[in-house]
Short mmCIF file of C-alpha atoms in Angstrom, two decimals:
data_model
loop_
_atom_site.label_atom_id
_atom_site.label_comp_id
_atom_site.label_asym_id
_atom_site.label_seq_id
_atom_site.Cartn_x
_atom_site.Cartn_y
_atom_site.Cartn_z
CA UNK A 17 -123.88 21.19 55.54
CA UNK A 18 -122.41 18.76 58.20
CA UNK A 19 -118.89 18.18 58.83
CA UNK A 20 -117.90 14.79 57.51
CA UNK A 21 -116.79 12.31 60.25
CA UNK A 22 -113.31 11.86 58.88
CA UNK A 23 -112.64 15.53 57.96
CA UNK A 24 -109.96 17.60 59.35
CA UNK A 25 -111.86 20.22 61.22
CA UNK A 26 -110.83 23.81 61.44
CA UNK A 27 -111.23 25.65 64.62
CA UNK A 28 -111.36 29.34 65.33
CA UNK A 29 -109.39 31.20 67.95
CA UNK A 30 -112.65 31.54 69.85
CA UNK A 31 -113.25 27.81 69.61
CA UNK A 32 -109.75 26.86 70.72
CA UNK A 33 -109.98 29.40 73.72
CA UNK A 34 -113.28 27.60 74.74
CA UNK A 35 -111.80 24.18 74.51
CA UNK A 36 -108.79 25.16 76.57
CA UNK A 37 -110.84 26.52 79.26
CA UNK A 38 -113.22 23.51 79.41
CA UNK A 39 -110.18 21.20 79.45
CA UNK A 40 -108.34 23.09 82.18
CA UNK A 41 -111.11 22.54 84.63
CA UNK A 42 -110.29 18.94 85.03
CA UNK A 43 -106.43 19.08 84.56
CA UNK A 44 -103.57 20.11 86.75
CA UNK A 45 -102.28 23.64 86.30
CA UNK A 46 -100.03 23.83 83.31
CA UNK A 47 -100.88 20.43 81.87
CA UNK A 48 -101.92 21.67 78.39
CA UNK A 49 -98.61 23.65 78.35
CA UNK A 50 -96.55 20.67 79.41
CA UNK A 51 -98.38 18.54 76.68
CA UNK A 52 -97.82 21.11 74.08
CA UNK A 53 -94.12 21.43 74.98
CA UNK A 54 -93.65 17.74 74.84
CA UNK A 55 -95.35 17.57 71.37
CA UNK A 56 -93.15 20.39 70.20
CA UNK A 57 -90.04 18.66 71.28
CA UNK A 58 -91.06 15.43 69.53
CA UNK A 59 -91.72 17.49 66.29
CA UNK A 60 -88.32 19.10 66.64
CA UNK A 61 -86.57 15.84 67.20
CA UNK A 62 -88.30 14.33 64.19
CA UNK A 63 -87.05 17.31 62.01
CA UNK A 64 -83.52 16.87 63.45
CA UNK A 65 -83.54 13.08 62.84
CA UNK A 66 -84.04 13.66 59.23
CA UNK A 67 -80.68 15.54 58.99
CA UNK A 68 -77.64 13.83 57.69
CA UNK A 69 -75.74 14.56 60.93
CA UNK A 70 -77.90 13.08 63.51
CA UNK A 71 -75.67 13.20 66.62
CA UNK A 72 -77.44 15.03 69.29
CA UNK A 73 -74.14 16.61 70.40
CA UNK A 74 -73.79 18.25 67.10
CA UNK A 75 -77.29 19.60 66.99
CA UNK A 76 -77.93 23.32 68.01
CA UNK A 77 -81.56 24.52 68.29
CA UNK A 78 -82.37 28.27 68.84
CA UNK A 79 -85.80 28.68 70.78
CA UNK A 80 -87.52 32.09 70.51
CA UNK A 81 -89.85 32.44 73.68
CA UNK A 82 -92.47 35.20 73.70
CA UNK A 83 -94.33 36.62 76.79
CA UNK A 84 -97.44 34.49 76.59
CA UNK A 85 -98.42 30.89 76.75
CA UNK A 86 -96.94 30.35 73.29
CA UNK A 87 -93.51 31.34 74.91
CA UNK A 88 -94.38 28.86 77.66
CA UNK A 89 -94.79 26.13 75.16
CA UNK A 90 -91.45 27.01 73.64
CA UNK A 91 -89.95 26.81 77.11
CA UNK A 92 -91.20 23.37 77.82
CA UNK A 93 -89.95 22.35 74.46
CA UNK A 94 -86.44 23.74 75.38
CA UNK A 95 -86.29 21.82 78.60
CA UNK A 96 -87.19 18.49 76.76
CA UNK A 97 -84.75 19.11 73.88
CA UNK A 98 -82.02 19.94 76.46
CA UNK A 99 -82.59 16.76 78.28
CA UNK A 100 -82.27 14.88 75.00
CA UNK A 101 -78.71 16.11 74.72
CA UNK A 102 -79.54 18.81 72.14
CA UNK A 103 -77.48 22.13 72.48
CA UNK A 104 -80.25 24.66 73.12
CA UNK A 105 -80.16 28.39 73.36
CA UNK A 106 -83.31 30.19 74.67
CA UNK A 107 -83.88 33.69 73.57
CA UNK A 108 -86.42 35.39 75.76
CA UNK A 109 -88.31 38.19 74.06
CA UNK A 110 -87.80 41.66 75.88
CA UNK A 111 -91.62 41.91 76.23
CA UNK A 112 -91.62 38.74 78.50
CA UNK A 113 -92.02 40.57 81.79
CA UNK A 114 -95.52 39.78 83.38
CA UNK A 115 -96.50 36.25 82.59
CA UNK A 116 -99.04 33.52 83.64
CA UNK A 117 -98.07 30.98 86.34
CA UNK A 118 -97.98 28.13 83.90
CA UNK A 119 -95.31 30.05 81.87
CA UNK A 120 -93.40 30.71 84.99
CA UNK A 121 -93.39 27.12 85.81
CA UNK A 122 -92.29 26.28 82.26
CA UNK A 123 -89.49 29.01 82.63
CA UNK A 124 -88.22 27.48 85.91
CA UNK A 125 -88.04 24.04 84.19
CA UNK A 126 -86.15 25.39 81.33
CA UNK A 127 -83.65 27.16 83.42
CA UNK A 128 -83.14 24.14 85.49
CA UNK A 129 -82.23 22.26 82.30
CA UNK A 130 -78.95 22.37 80.43
CA UNK A 131 -80.35 25.11 78.03
CA UNK A 132 -78.63 28.53 77.94
CA UNK A 133 -80.43 31.75 77.95
CA UNK A 134 -80.43 35.28 76.69
CA UNK A 135 -82.73 37.37 78.79
CA UNK A 136 -84.41 40.02 76.74
CA UNK A 137 -81.18 41.75 75.60
CA UNK A 138 -82.14 43.29 72.28
CA UNK A 139 -78.53 43.17 70.74
CA UNK A 140 -77.73 39.78 71.97
CA UNK A 141 -81.01 38.42 70.86
CA UNK A 142 -80.75 39.51 67.29
CA UNK A 143 -77.07 38.41 67.27
CA UNK A 144 -78.11 34.97 68.46
CA UNK A 145 -80.45 34.57 65.48
CA UNK A 146 -77.63 35.37 63.20
CA UNK A 147 -75.15 33.14 64.93
CA UNK A 148 -75.53 30.46 62.20
CA UNK A 149 -75.46 27.60 61.68
CA UNK A 150 -78.56 26.53 63.58
CA UNK A 151 -79.87 23.23 62.83
CA UNK A 152 -83.40 24.38 63.96
CA UNK A 153 -85.18 27.52 65.02
CA UNK A 154 -88.23 27.18 67.11
CA UNK A 155 -90.70 30.01 66.87
CA UNK A 156 -92.60 30.55 70.10
CA UNK A 157 -92.92 34.15 69.99
CA UNK A 158 -96.66 34.68 69.51
CA UNK A 159 -99.41 32.24 69.06
CA UNK A 160 -103.16 32.59 68.48
CA UNK A 161 -103.43 35.25 71.22
CA UNK A 162 -101.47 37.79 69.32
CA UNK A 163 -103.61 40.99 69.11
CA UNK A 164 -101.17 43.33 67.28
CA UNK A 165 -98.66 43.18 64.38
CA UNK A 166 -94.90 42.03 65.30
CA UNK A 167 -93.02 45.24 66.37
CA UNK A 168 -89.80 46.18 67.80
CA UNK A 169 -87.23 43.52 68.51
CA UNK A 170 -89.76 40.80 67.86
CA UNK A 171 -90.24 42.04 64.33
CA UNK A 172 -86.55 42.40 63.87
CA UNK A 173 -85.93 38.85 65.08
CA UNK A 174 -88.76 37.62 62.71
CA UNK A 175 -86.99 39.18 59.71
CA UNK A 176 -83.77 37.71 60.69
CA UNK A 177 -85.30 34.25 61.10
CA UNK A 178 -86.74 34.50 57.63
CA UNK A 179 -83.14 35.10 56.23
CA UNK A 180 -81.89 31.77 57.83
CA UNK A 181 -81.43 28.62 55.80
CA UNK A 182 -82.28 26.10 58.47
CA UNK A 183 -85.58 24.55 59.32
CA UNK A 184 -87.92 26.72 61.39
CA UNK A 185 -90.69 25.00 63.56
CA UNK A 186 -93.53 27.31 64.50
CA UNK A 187 -95.61 26.48 67.60
CA UNK A 188 -99.29 26.66 67.04
CA UNK A 189 -99.12 29.41 64.28
CA UNK A 190 -96.09 31.30 62.87
CA UNK A 191 -95.67 34.48 64.80
CA UNK A 192 -97.39 37.39 62.90
CA UNK A 193 -99.90 35.14 61.01
CA UNK A 194 -103.62 35.34 62.00
CA UNK A 195 -104.82 31.99 62.92
CA UNK A 196 -108.50 32.76 61.82
CA UNK A 197 -107.74 34.30 58.39
CA UNK A 198 -104.22 33.81 57.35
CA UNK A 199 -103.64 37.45 57.09
CA UNK A 200 -100.21 38.95 57.83
CA UNK A 201 -100.12 42.64 59.02
CA UNK A 202 -96.49 43.48 58.31
CA UNK A 203 -94.05 40.73 59.20
CA UNK A 204 -94.59 37.05 59.98
CA UNK A 205 -92.23 34.19 60.70
CA UNK A 206 -91.84 32.00 57.56
CA UNK A 207 -91.87 28.56 58.93
CA UNK A 208 -91.00 25.26 57.21
CA UNK A 209 -92.99 23.32 59.78
CA UNK A 210 -95.87 24.08 62.03
CA UNK A 211 -97.10 22.03 64.87
CA UNK A 212 -100.50 23.42 65.87
CA UNK A 213 -102.24 22.43 69.16
CA UNK A 214 -105.57 20.97 70.01
CA UNK A 215 -107.13 21.44 66.59
CA UNK A 216 -106.21 22.84 62.99
CA UNK A 217 -106.73 26.39 62.14
CA UNK A 218 -108.14 27.90 59.02
CA UNK A 219 -105.46 30.63 58.81
CA UNK A 220 -102.69 28.07 58.29
CA UNK A 221 -104.41 27.00 54.92
CA UNK A 222 -105.54 30.09 53.22
CA UNK A 223 -104.27 33.58 52.17
CA UNK A 224 -100.67 33.84 53.47
CA UNK A 225 -101.01 30.62 55.62
CA UNK A 226 -99.70 28.22 52.88
CA UNK A 227 -96.53 30.17 52.49
CA UNK A 228 -95.94 30.99 56.19
CA UNK A 229 -96.84 27.77 57.98
CA UNK A 230 -94.97 25.00 55.85
CA UNK A 231 -96.10 21.52 56.51
CA UNK A 232 -98.85 21.41 59.28
CA UNK A 233 -98.96 18.82 61.99
CA UNK A 234 -101.77 18.82 64.50
CA UNK A 235 -101.18 17.71 68.22
CA UNK A 236 -104.48 17.01 69.83
CA UNK A 237 -102.91 17.26 73.52
CA UNK A 238 -105.10 14.27 74.62
CA UNK A 239 -108.26 16.68 74.68
CA UNK A 240 -111.48 14.53 75.35
CA UNK A 241 -113.40 14.52 72.17
CA UNK A 242 -116.60 15.71 73.77
CA UNK A 243 -115.01 19.04 74.50
CA UNK A 244 -114.43 19.71 70.69
CA UNK A 245 -117.42 21.73 69.21
CA UNK A 246 -118.95 21.16 65.84
CA UNK A 247 -116.68 22.92 63.43
CA UNK A 248 -118.18 25.02 60.62
CA UNK A 249 -114.99 24.88 58.59
CA UNK A 250 -112.94 21.90 57.36
CA UNK A 251 -110.12 21.07 54.90
CA UNK A 252 -110.98 19.38 51.58
CA UNK A 253 -110.23 15.80 50.72
CA UNK A 254 -111.33 12.92 48.60
CA UNK A 255 -113.60 11.61 51.25
CA UNK A 256 -115.98 14.63 50.75
CA UNK A 257 -116.80 13.71 47.21
CA UNK A 258 -115.25 10.26 46.14
CA UNK A 259 -118.71 8.38 46.28
CA UNK A 260 -119.45 10.17 43.05
CA UNK A 261 -116.29 8.84 41.18
CA UNK A 262 -117.45 5.46 40.33
CA UNK A 263 -116.62 3.04 37.44
CA UNK A 264 -119.03 3.60 34.55
CA UNK A 265 -121.79 1.07 33.81
CA UNK A 266 -121.61 -0.67 30.42
CA UNK A 267 -125.18 0.07 29.70
CA UNK A 268 -125.08 3.82 29.33
CA UNK A 269 -124.95 6.42 26.64
CA UNK A 270 -124.07 10.03 25.98
CA UNK A 271 -127.30 11.15 27.48
CA UNK A 272 -126.54 9.27 30.67
CA UNK A 273 -123.71 11.86 31.49
CA UNK A 274 -125.50 15.23 30.77
CA UNK A 275 -125.16 18.13 28.65
CA UNK A 276 -123.27 21.30 29.41
CA UNK A 277 -123.91 24.54 27.65
CA UNK A 278 -120.95 27.26 28.05
CA UNK A 279 -122.21 30.80 27.40
CA UNK A 280 -119.48 33.29 26.62
CA UNK A 281 -117.07 34.14 23.85
CA UNK A 282 -117.78 37.79 22.88
CA UNK A 283 -115.66 39.17 20.07
CA UNK A 284 -111.85 38.51 20.75
CA UNK A 285 -112.64 36.33 23.72
CA UNK A 286 -113.50 32.88 22.05
CA UNK A 287 -110.66 31.20 23.95
CA UNK A 288 -112.26 31.29 27.35
CA UNK A 289 -115.36 29.36 26.42
CA UNK A 290 -113.35 26.91 24.37
CA UNK A 291 -111.15 26.09 27.45
CA UNK A 292 -114.30 25.64 29.64
CA UNK A 293 -116.09 23.45 27.09
CA UNK A 294 -113.05 21.22 26.23
CA UNK A 295 -112.59 20.69 30.17
CA UNK A 296 -116.40 19.85 30.39
CA UNK A 297 -116.04 17.26 27.81
CA UNK A 298 -112.75 15.74 28.99
CA UNK A 299 -114.30 15.70 32.60
CA UNK A 300 -117.01 13.41 31.55
CA UNK A 301 -119.99 15.25 30.26
CA UNK A 302 -121.91 13.44 27.50
CA UNK A 303 -122.34 16.59 25.25
CA UNK A 304 -121.18 20.01 25.36
CA UNK A 305 -122.32 23.15 23.53
CA UNK A 306 -120.72 26.50 23.23
CA UNK A 307 -123.00 29.49 22.80
CA UNK A 308 -121.00 32.25 21.46
CA UNK A 309 -122.04 35.95 22.47
CA UNK A 310 -120.18 37.01 19.39
CA UNK A 311 -119.81 35.44 16.01
CA UNK A 312 -119.60 31.75 16.62
CA UNK A 313 -116.78 29.51 15.32
CA UNK A 314 -117.93 27.15 12.54
CA UNK A 315 -116.18 24.41 14.77
CA UNK A 316 -113.44 23.98 17.21
CA UNK A 317 -110.60 22.53 15.09
CA UNK A 318 -108.94 21.09 18.15
CA UNK A 319 -112.07 19.52 19.62
CA UNK A 320 -114.64 19.17 16.74
CA UNK A 321 -117.04 17.17 19.14
CA UNK A 322 -118.00 20.52 20.66
CA UNK A 323 -121.16 22.13 19.08
CA UNK A 324 -120.73 25.78 18.35
CA UNK A 325 -123.73 28.09 18.17
CA UNK A 326 -124.94 31.70 18.61
CA UNK A 327 -125.82 32.04 22.11
CA UNK A 328 -128.86 34.24 21.06
CA UNK A 329 -130.27 31.33 19.30
CA UNK A 330 -130.04 28.76 22.14
CA UNK A 331 -133.17 27.91 24.24
CA UNK A 332 -131.64 27.65 27.82
CA UNK A 333 -135.08 26.82 29.16
CA UNK A 334 -136.29 24.34 26.62
CA UNK A 335 -133.18 22.27 25.98
CA UNK A 336 -133.07 20.92 29.52
CA UNK A 337 -129.26 21.48 29.93
CA UNK A 338 -127.61 19.46 32.72
CA UNK A 339 -125.70 22.60 33.57
CA UNK A 340 -125.16 26.09 32.11
CA UNK A 341 -121.71 27.67 32.51
CA UNK A 342 -122.11 31.49 31.99
CA UNK A 343 -119.45 33.99 31.90
CA UNK A 344 -116.14 32.87 30.34
CA UNK A 345 -115.34 35.78 27.92
CA UNK A 346 -119.01 36.85 27.91
CA UNK A 347 -118.32 40.47 27.55
CA UNK A 348 -120.18 43.56 29.08
CA UNK A 349 -122.56 44.91 26.47
CA UNK A 350 -126.31 44.93 26.65
CA UNK A 351 -126.50 41.63 24.85
CA UNK A 352 -124.36 39.89 27.37
CA UNK A 353 -126.61 41.19 30.18
CA UNK A 354 -129.71 39.70 28.38
CA UNK A 355 -127.96 36.42 27.95
CA UNK A 356 -127.07 36.31 31.55
CA UNK A 357 -130.56 37.23 32.59
CA UNK A 358 -131.93 34.18 30.35
CA UNK A 359 -129.43 31.81 31.96
CA UNK A 360 -130.43 33.03 35.50
CA UNK A 361 -134.15 32.57 34.52
CA UNK A 362 -133.52 28.97 33.39
CA UNK A 363 -134.25 25.92 35.63
CA UNK A 364 -130.67 24.29 34.89
CA UNK A 365 -127.96 24.09 37.41
CA UNK A 366 -125.97 27.15 36.83
CA UNK A 367 -122.22 28.21 37.21
CA UNK A 368 -121.26 31.86 36.94
CA UNK A 369 -117.69 32.96 36.37
CA UNK A 370 -115.63 35.83 34.97
CA UNK A 371 -117.68 38.47 33.11
CA UNK A 372 -121.01 37.02 34.50
CA UNK A 373 -119.82 38.14 37.84
CA UNK A 374 -118.64 41.55 36.64
CA UNK A 375 -122.00 42.05 35.27
CA UNK A 376 -123.97 41.07 38.29
CA UNK A 377 -121.60 43.55 40.14
CA UNK A 378 -122.73 46.29 37.76
CA UNK A 379 -126.43 45.29 37.42
CA UNK A 380 -128.02 44.99 41.08
CA UNK A 381 -131.21 43.60 39.37
CA UNK A 382 -129.16 40.52 38.17
CA UNK A 383 -128.16 39.94 41.68
CA UNK A 384 -131.83 40.11 42.93
CA UNK A 385 -132.88 37.75 40.20
CA UNK A 386 -130.11 35.25 41.24
CA UNK A 387 -131.06 35.45 44.94
CA UNK A 388 -134.65 34.57 43.97
CA UNK A 389 -133.90 31.63 41.88
CA UNK A 390 -136.33 29.58 43.81
CA UNK A 391 -137.19 26.16 42.53
CA UNK A 392 -134.29 26.44 39.98
CA UNK A 393 -131.23 24.33 39.84
CA UNK A 394 -127.96 24.61 41.81
CA UNK A 395 -126.05 27.88 41.59
CA UNK A 396 -122.29 28.05 41.94
CA UNK A 397 -120.18 31.23 41.68
CA UNK A 398 -116.40 31.13 41.10
CA UNK A 399 -115.04 34.61 41.84
CA UNK A 400 -111.42 35.50 42.28
CA UNK A 401 -110.70 38.11 45.00
CA UNK A 402 -111.37 41.14 42.52
CA UNK A 403 -114.61 39.75 41.26
CA UNK A 404 -115.72 39.01 44.89
CA UNK A 405 -114.80 42.50 45.95
CA UNK A 406 -116.93 43.99 43.29
CA UNK A 407 -119.86 41.91 44.20
CA UNK A 408 -119.52 42.88 47.99
CA UNK A 409 -118.68 46.39 47.17
CA UNK A 410 -115.54 46.27 49.15
CA UNK A 411 -111.82 46.34 48.51
CA UNK A 412 -109.65 43.36 47.48
CA UNK A 413 -107.65 43.90 50.49
CA UNK A 414 -110.83 43.59 52.57
CA UNK A 415 -111.68 40.24 50.97
CA UNK A 416 -108.14 38.95 51.28
CA UNK A 417 -108.01 40.05 54.98
CA UNK A 418 -110.75 37.56 56.01
CA UNK A 419 -111.44 35.21 52.88
CA UNK A 420 -113.66 32.96 54.90
CA UNK A 421 -115.88 35.76 55.91
CA UNK A 422 -116.01 37.24 52.44
CA UNK A 423 -117.05 33.87 50.89
CA UNK A 424 -119.62 33.35 53.51
CA UNK A 425 -121.09 36.71 53.17
CA UNK A 426 -121.33 36.48 49.40
CA UNK A 427 -122.87 32.85 49.58
CA UNK A 428 -125.57 34.14 52.12
CA UNK A 429 -126.13 37.35 50.25
CA UNK A 430 -126.94 35.67 46.83
CA UNK A 431 -128.22 32.23 48.13
CA UNK A 432 -125.52 30.30 46.24
CA UNK A 433 -122.38 28.12 46.72
CA UNK A 434 -119.15 30.37 46.39
CA UNK A 435 -115.83 28.99 45.23
CA UNK A 436 -113.39 31.88 46.21
CA UNK A 437 -110.37 31.21 44.26
CA UNK A 438 -106.85 31.90 45.55
CA UNK A 439 -104.22 30.21 47.79
CA UNK A 440 -106.34 27.95 49.80
CA UNK A 441 -109.53 28.38 47.73
CA UNK A 442 -112.56 28.71 50.09
CA UNK A 443 -115.88 26.88 49.15
CA UNK A 444 -118.75 28.43 51.14
CA UNK A 445 -122.34 27.43 51.52
CA UNK A 446 -125.36 29.57 52.27
CA UNK A 447 -125.41 28.20 55.78
CA UNK A 448 -121.94 29.33 56.61
CA UNK A 449 -120.38 25.95 56.11
CA UNK A 450 -116.83 26.34 54.72
CA UNK A 451 -114.35 24.04 53.18
CA UNK A 452 -110.74 25.02 52.38
CA UNK A 453 -109.03 23.37 49.45
CA UNK A 454 -105.74 21.70 49.98
CA UNK A 455 -104.66 21.23 46.33
CA UNK A 456 -102.94 23.48 43.68
CA UNK A 457 -100.46 26.17 43.84
CA UNK A 458 -98.70 28.96 42.02
CA UNK A 459 -98.83 26.87 38.68
CA UNK A 460 -102.52 27.80 38.47
CA UNK A 461 -101.52 31.60 38.48
CA UNK A 462 -102.02 31.86 34.75
CA UNK A 463 -104.68 33.05 32.27
CA UNK A 464 -107.41 30.51 31.56
CA UNK A 465 -107.19 28.24 34.63
CA UNK A 466 -110.39 29.81 35.94
CA UNK A 467 -112.19 28.91 32.73
CA UNK A 468 -110.95 25.25 33.15
CA UNK A 469 -112.22 25.24 36.79
CA UNK A 470 -115.65 26.62 35.53
CA UNK A 471 -116.02 23.92 32.80
CA UNK A 472 -114.97 21.25 35.16
CA UNK A 473 -117.45 22.10 37.89
CA UNK A 474 -120.23 22.50 35.20
CA UNK A 475 -119.45 19.10 33.92
CA UNK A 476 -119.78 17.58 37.42
CA UNK A 477 -123.10 19.20 37.83
CA UNK A 478 -124.30 17.97 34.54
CA UNK A 479 -123.42 14.42 35.63
CA UNK A 480 -125.71 14.65 38.56
CA UNK A 481 -123.32 15.75 41.35
CA UNK A 482 -124.98 17.66 44.19
CA UNK A 483 -123.80 21.27 44.03
CA UNK A 484 -121.73 21.20 47.32
CA UNK A 485 -119.70 18.03 46.22
CA UNK A 486 -119.36 19.42 42.91
CA UNK A 487 -117.86 22.62 44.12
CA UNK A 488 -115.50 20.83 46.48
CA UNK A 489 -114.70 18.23 44.01
CA UNK A 490 -113.94 20.47 41.10
CA UNK A 491 -111.56 22.72 43.25
CA UNK A 492 -109.81 19.57 44.47
CA UNK A 493 -109.53 17.87 41.10
CA UNK A 494 -108.38 21.12 39.57
CA UNK A 495 -105.75 21.65 41.97
CA UNK A 496 -104.61 18.11 42.16
CA UNK A 497 -104.26 17.91 38.13
CA UNK A 498 -101.91 21.06 38.54
CA UNK A 499 -99.88 19.40 41.39
CA UNK A 500 -99.40 16.10 39.29
CA UNK A 501 -98.19 18.20 36.32
CA UNK A 502 -95.74 20.11 38.63
CA UNK A 503 -94.54 16.90 40.16
CA UNK A 504 -93.78 15.61 36.54
CA UNK A 505 -91.81 18.67 35.79
CA UNK A 506 -94.45 20.74 34.04
CA UNK A 507 -94.57 23.95 36.03
CA UNK A 508 -95.04 25.66 38.18
CA UNK A 509 -93.59 28.25 35.87
CA UNK A 510 -95.06 28.25 32.45
CA UNK A 511 -97.98 25.78 32.99
CA UNK A 512 -100.83 26.66 30.76
CA UNK A 513 -104.51 26.18 31.24
CA UNK A 514 -104.86 23.95 28.32
CA UNK A 515 -102.26 21.36 29.85
CA UNK A 516 -104.60 21.07 32.73
CA UNK A 517 -107.38 19.50 30.80
CA UNK A 518 -105.90 16.10 29.92
CA UNK A 519 -104.38 15.91 33.31
CA UNK A 520 -107.96 16.38 34.81
CA UNK A 521 -109.17 13.63 32.65
CA UNK A 522 -106.35 11.28 33.70
CA UNK A 523 -106.99 11.89 37.40
CA UNK A 524 -110.71 11.50 37.25
CA UNK A 525 -110.23 8.11 35.38
CA UNK A 526 -107.67 6.89 38.04
CA UNK A 527 -109.94 7.81 40.84
CA UNK A 528 -112.96 6.17 39.20
CA UNK A 529 -111.20 2.88 38.47
#
């Protein structure tokens, strides 16, 4: 997969370090730190200017400066803000003893400004954080170079900052958040805004990143474009799949838009495939079948257009379905294993979710069969973290500690596209390419929303979308529909999976117009 020209690229810590080193060769010492400080000060002023009382003389900003270059960025910002007439108090972390020449220059500029300082005094530092009201706190304790959890007074300061009610601007990444993974080991600053330097980072957008980083702005620091490497990860967006959302031609019929078969619905679990099937229909598939692993319904009273059958009676190979969605409510008995094996053996594009993933984790031969689906249609897996952990034979904590790595490993291991659900859903391809989804939120933390996503993705596959675009588009549309409902007052608390279905249809039609 190649990075789209207009995409927001995501760079790892190693990438950023390499870019910094390459850029520094042709720049005066400290130039990047000065640019970062100027960008941070501009971001701070923008936040302050949105407050009701905009007189600089009334604005109080607390700057937390750590021992490394992130602290240097904060010191440069403090000097600029003090020069703009803002009342600035700089709190130097006690660990800030041996520092780089660039940081020492930044410290000198800040000390020569009107900013006031607290120099490493633990009691005074913690008291300063609590000396409300601050109009803004700038977090420059630790950036992407942090190699250990926050400890000592820095941990205490982070906990105190998180109790404040004013805006918090994090520089590069919130202190305590891992820039590559979004993991937090212990405590991290909870920012309302993050200005990140040179390029965006994956950890700001998945796992704990979305909670800790707030709104994210990228300051490129005038880095020459040729110094930026090809990124293997990017943020999702309409540009990655919009070409498939086009007005429909008049001269078409139901066969033009594909057929979907949803395989699931063991005894007591009929609701899951019904949610998937209804979504597939509302997302534009021409025909939708439900193959029930248990006793089939005579019909779906709420959606009589759906065709309800015994899954055992369906010919997955001969009926040439545009997509098979296997797993919602499938169950875990021997009949379910046989149905899943038949689905894997078919030539149709295949989406596996829920019980299909749990059966695969328990039956290694199913994994082998999936990995050797040569010549067959596309295959997409939609695990949540527990299902991914079972497939990878690791713990949920290990999956969540590095969601990108887990999704990549699973995609490569099984030769599939993986949609690893969660905050900042990760879509991974076999070649290691990754997209982090930017839509959705806690409104989706309710039973059945995964079944809706499975049906949506299956519908896009049946309509001829390539598997990569279908996975990205389904995740984005699914989250955007939830966001629209929340914006209209339905949720996040109490939103139900069934409410997503008409919202998805409305969104698809609006984007296709």
